Coordinates of C-alpha atoms in Angstrom, one line a residue:
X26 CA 35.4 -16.0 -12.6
X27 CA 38.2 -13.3 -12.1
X28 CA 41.5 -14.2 -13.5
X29 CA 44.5 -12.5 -11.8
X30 CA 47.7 -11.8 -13.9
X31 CA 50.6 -11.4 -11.7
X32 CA 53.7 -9.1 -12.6
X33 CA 56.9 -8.0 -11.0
X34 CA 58.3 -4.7 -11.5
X35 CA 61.2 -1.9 -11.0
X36 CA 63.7 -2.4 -8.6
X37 CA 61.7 -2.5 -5.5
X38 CA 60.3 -5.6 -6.8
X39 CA 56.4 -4.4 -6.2
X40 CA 53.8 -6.6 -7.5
X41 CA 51.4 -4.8 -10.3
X42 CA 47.7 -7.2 -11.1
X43 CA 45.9 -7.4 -14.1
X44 CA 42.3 -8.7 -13.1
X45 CA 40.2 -10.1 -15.9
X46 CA 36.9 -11.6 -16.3
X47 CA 35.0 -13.7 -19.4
X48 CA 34.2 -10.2 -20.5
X49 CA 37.3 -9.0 -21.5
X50 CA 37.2 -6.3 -19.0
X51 CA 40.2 -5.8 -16.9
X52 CA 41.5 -3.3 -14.2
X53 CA 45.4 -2.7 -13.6
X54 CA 46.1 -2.4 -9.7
X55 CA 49.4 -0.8 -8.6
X56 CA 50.9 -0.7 -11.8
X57 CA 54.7 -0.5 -11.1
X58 CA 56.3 -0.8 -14.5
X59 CA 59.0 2.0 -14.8
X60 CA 61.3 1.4 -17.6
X61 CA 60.5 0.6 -21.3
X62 CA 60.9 -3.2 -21.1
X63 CA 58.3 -3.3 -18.0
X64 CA 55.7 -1.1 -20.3
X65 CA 56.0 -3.9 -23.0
X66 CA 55.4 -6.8 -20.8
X67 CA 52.2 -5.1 -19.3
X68 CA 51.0 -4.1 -22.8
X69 CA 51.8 -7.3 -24.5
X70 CA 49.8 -9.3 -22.2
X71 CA 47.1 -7.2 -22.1
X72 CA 47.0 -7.2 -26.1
X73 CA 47.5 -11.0 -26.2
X74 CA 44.4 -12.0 -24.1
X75 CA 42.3 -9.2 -26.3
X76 CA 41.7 -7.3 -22.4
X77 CA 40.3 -4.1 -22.7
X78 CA 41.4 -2.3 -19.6
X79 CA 38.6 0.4 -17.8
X80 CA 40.0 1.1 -14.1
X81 CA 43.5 1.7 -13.0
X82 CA 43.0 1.5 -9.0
X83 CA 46.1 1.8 -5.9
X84 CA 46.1 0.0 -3.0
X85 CA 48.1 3.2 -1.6
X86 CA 50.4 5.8 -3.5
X87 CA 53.6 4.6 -2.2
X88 CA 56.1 5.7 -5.3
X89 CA 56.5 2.2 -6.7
X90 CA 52.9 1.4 -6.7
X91 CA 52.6 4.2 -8.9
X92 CA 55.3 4.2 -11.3
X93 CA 53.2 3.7 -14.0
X94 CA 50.3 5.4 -13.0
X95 CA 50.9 8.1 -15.8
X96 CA 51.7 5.8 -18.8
X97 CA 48.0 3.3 -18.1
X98 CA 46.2 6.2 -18.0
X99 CA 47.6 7.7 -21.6
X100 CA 47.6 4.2 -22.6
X101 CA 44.4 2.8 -22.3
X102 CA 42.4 6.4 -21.4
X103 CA 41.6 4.6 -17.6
X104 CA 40.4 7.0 -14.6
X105 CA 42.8 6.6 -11.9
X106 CA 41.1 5.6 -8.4
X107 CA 42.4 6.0 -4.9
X108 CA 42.0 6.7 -1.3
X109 CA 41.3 10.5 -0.6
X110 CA 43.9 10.2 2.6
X111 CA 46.6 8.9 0.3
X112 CA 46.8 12.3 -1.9
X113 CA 50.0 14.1 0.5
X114 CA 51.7 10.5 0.1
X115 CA 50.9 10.7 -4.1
X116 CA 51.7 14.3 -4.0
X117 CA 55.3 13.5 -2.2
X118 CA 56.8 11.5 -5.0
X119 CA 58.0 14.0 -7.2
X120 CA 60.1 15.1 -4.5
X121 CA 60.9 11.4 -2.9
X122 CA 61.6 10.3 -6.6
X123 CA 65.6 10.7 -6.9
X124 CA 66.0 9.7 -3.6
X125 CA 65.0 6.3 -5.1
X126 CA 67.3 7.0 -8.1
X127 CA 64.1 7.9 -10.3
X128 CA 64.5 10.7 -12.5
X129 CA 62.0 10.4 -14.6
X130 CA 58.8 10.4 -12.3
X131 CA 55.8 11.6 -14.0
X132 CA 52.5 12.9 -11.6
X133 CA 48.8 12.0 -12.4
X134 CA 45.6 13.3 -10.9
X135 CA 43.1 11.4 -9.1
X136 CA 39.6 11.2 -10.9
X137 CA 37.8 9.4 -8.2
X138 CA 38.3 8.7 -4.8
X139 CA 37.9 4.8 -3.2
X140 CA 35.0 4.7 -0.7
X141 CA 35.1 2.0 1.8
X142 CA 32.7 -0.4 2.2
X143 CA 31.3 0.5 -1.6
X144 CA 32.2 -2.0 -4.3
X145 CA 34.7 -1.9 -7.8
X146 CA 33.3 -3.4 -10.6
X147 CA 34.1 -4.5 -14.0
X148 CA 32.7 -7.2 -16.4
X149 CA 30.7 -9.4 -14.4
X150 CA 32.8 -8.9 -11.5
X151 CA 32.7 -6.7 -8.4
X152 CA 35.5 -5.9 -5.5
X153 CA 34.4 -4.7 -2.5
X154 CA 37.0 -1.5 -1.3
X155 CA 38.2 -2.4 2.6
X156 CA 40.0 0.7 4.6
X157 CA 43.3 -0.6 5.9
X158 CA 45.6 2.3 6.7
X159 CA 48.6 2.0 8.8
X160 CA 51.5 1.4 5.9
X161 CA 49.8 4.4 4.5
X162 CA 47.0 6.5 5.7
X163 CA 44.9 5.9 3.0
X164 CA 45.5 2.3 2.3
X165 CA 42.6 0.2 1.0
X166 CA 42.4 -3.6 0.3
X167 CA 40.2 -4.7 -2.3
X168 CA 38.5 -8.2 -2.1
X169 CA 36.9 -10.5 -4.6
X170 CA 34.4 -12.8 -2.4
X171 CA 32.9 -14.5 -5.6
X172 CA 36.6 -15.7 -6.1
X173 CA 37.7 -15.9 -2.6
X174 CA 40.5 -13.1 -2.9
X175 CA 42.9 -10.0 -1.6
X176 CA 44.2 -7.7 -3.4
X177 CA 46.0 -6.7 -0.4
X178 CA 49.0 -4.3 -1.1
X179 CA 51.5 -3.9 1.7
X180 CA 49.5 -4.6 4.7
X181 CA 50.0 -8.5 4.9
X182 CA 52.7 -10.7 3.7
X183 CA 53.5 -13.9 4.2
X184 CA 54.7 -14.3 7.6
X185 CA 55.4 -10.4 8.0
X186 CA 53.5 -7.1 7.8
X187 CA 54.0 -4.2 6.1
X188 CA 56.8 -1.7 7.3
X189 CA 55.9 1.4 9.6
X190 CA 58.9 3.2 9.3
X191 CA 57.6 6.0 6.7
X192 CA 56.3 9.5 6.9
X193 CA 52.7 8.6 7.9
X194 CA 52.9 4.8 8.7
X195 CA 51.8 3.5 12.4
X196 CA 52.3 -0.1 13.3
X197 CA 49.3 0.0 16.0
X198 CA 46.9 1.1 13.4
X199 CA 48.7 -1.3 10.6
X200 CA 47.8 -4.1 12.9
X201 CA 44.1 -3.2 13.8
X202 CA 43.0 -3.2 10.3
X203 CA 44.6 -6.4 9.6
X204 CA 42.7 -8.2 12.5
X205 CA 39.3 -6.0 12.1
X206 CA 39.1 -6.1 8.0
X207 CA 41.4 -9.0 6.7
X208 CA 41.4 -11.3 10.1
X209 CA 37.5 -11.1 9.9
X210 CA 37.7 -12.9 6.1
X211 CA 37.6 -16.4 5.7
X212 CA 40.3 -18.5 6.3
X213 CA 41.0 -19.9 2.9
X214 CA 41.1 -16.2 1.2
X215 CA 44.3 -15.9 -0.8
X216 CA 46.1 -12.8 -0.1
X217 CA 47.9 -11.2 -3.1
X218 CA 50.2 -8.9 -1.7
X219 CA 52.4 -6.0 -3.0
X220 CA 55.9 -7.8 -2.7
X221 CA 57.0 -11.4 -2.7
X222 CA 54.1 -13.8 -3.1
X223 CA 50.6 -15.2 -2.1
X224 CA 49.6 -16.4 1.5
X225 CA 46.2 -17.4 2.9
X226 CA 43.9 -15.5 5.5
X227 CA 44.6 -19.0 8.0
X228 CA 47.9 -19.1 7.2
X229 CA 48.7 -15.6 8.4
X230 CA 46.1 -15.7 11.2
X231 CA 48.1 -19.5 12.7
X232 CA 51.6 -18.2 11.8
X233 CA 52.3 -14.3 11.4
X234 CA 54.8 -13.2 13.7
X235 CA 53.6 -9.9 13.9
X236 CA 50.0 -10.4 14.0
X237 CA 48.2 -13.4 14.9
X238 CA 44.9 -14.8 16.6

């Protein structure tokens, strides 16, 4: 059974997840932690549940998603994995960063690009990778049927949608993927998303605003 650790991080308040299983094996999605304090609270966890992290996936490279992209990788020696069509959004942070008041933004390369419809796995446990651009162009969600899960990033929130107001966002194509690849799941999936915190498949697909059924 997957265990899902839950952190808040850097001023944008973005969500970074710690997935476990009985193995010990983890992967760190969307780790956000920026300043020294975050770093600790990351590793200390990690070290207290004896986790041995071998992934470090994003969702999408939106800068703080990524924040700590550089420090996981030097920490715990992870390959970093993510969407080919999110590289010119990755690649744009160093010059987006002090627009955000981040002055200290440190790049990493991508070792392996996310395939939809192919599968994650670690321990025991296996995500499947489902392609939902339209916050970002190479957005993925990645979902944990054993556990009835999302890892869903900023796509769907509760009772709102991620915002199409960047550089290579589109609300039309933000709102087909979430009826033809989240919609399509269950309705008692739990959504984990990127900001603020956890909603169901149903719930969304009775109440969401933006997007419902």
């Amino acid at each position: 059974m997957v265990q899902i650790q839950t952190f808040t991080f850097n001023p944008l308040q973005e969500n970074t997840y710690v997935l476990y299983d009985e193995t010990r094996e983890a992967v760190i999605i969307d780790p956000g932690c920026y300043d020294q304090s975050e770093k600790e609270v990351l590793t200390a966890f990690i070290a207290q549940n004896d986790l041995k992290p071998v992934k470090l996936l994003n969702t999408h490279a939106h800068i703080d998603h990524v924040l700590g992209n550089a420090f996981v990788k030097r920490k715990y020696g992870v390959e970093l994995y993510l969407h080919e069509s999110d590289l010119p959004v990755l690649k744009s942070n160093k010059i987006l960063a002090p627009h955000y008041g981040i002055m200290a933004f440190e790049e990493t390369e991508v070792d392996h690009f996310l395939i939809p419809g192919q599968s994650i796995t670690f321990g025991n446990s296996e995500l499947e990778i489902r392609f939902v651009p339209g916050h970002a162009p190479g957005h993925v969600a990645f979902v944990g049927h054993a556990d009835r899960f999302v890892i869903g990033g900023d796509v769907l929130f509760r009772g709102s949608v991620g915002r199409t107001d960047f550089p290579l966002s589109d609300f039309d194509t933000l709102v087909r993927s979430i009826r033809t690849q989240l919609y399509t799941l269950p309705d008692d999936y739990t959504v984990y998303p990127g900001h603020m915190g956890t909603t169901t498949i149903g719930q969304e697909k009775r109440t969401n605003p933006f997007v419902r059924l």
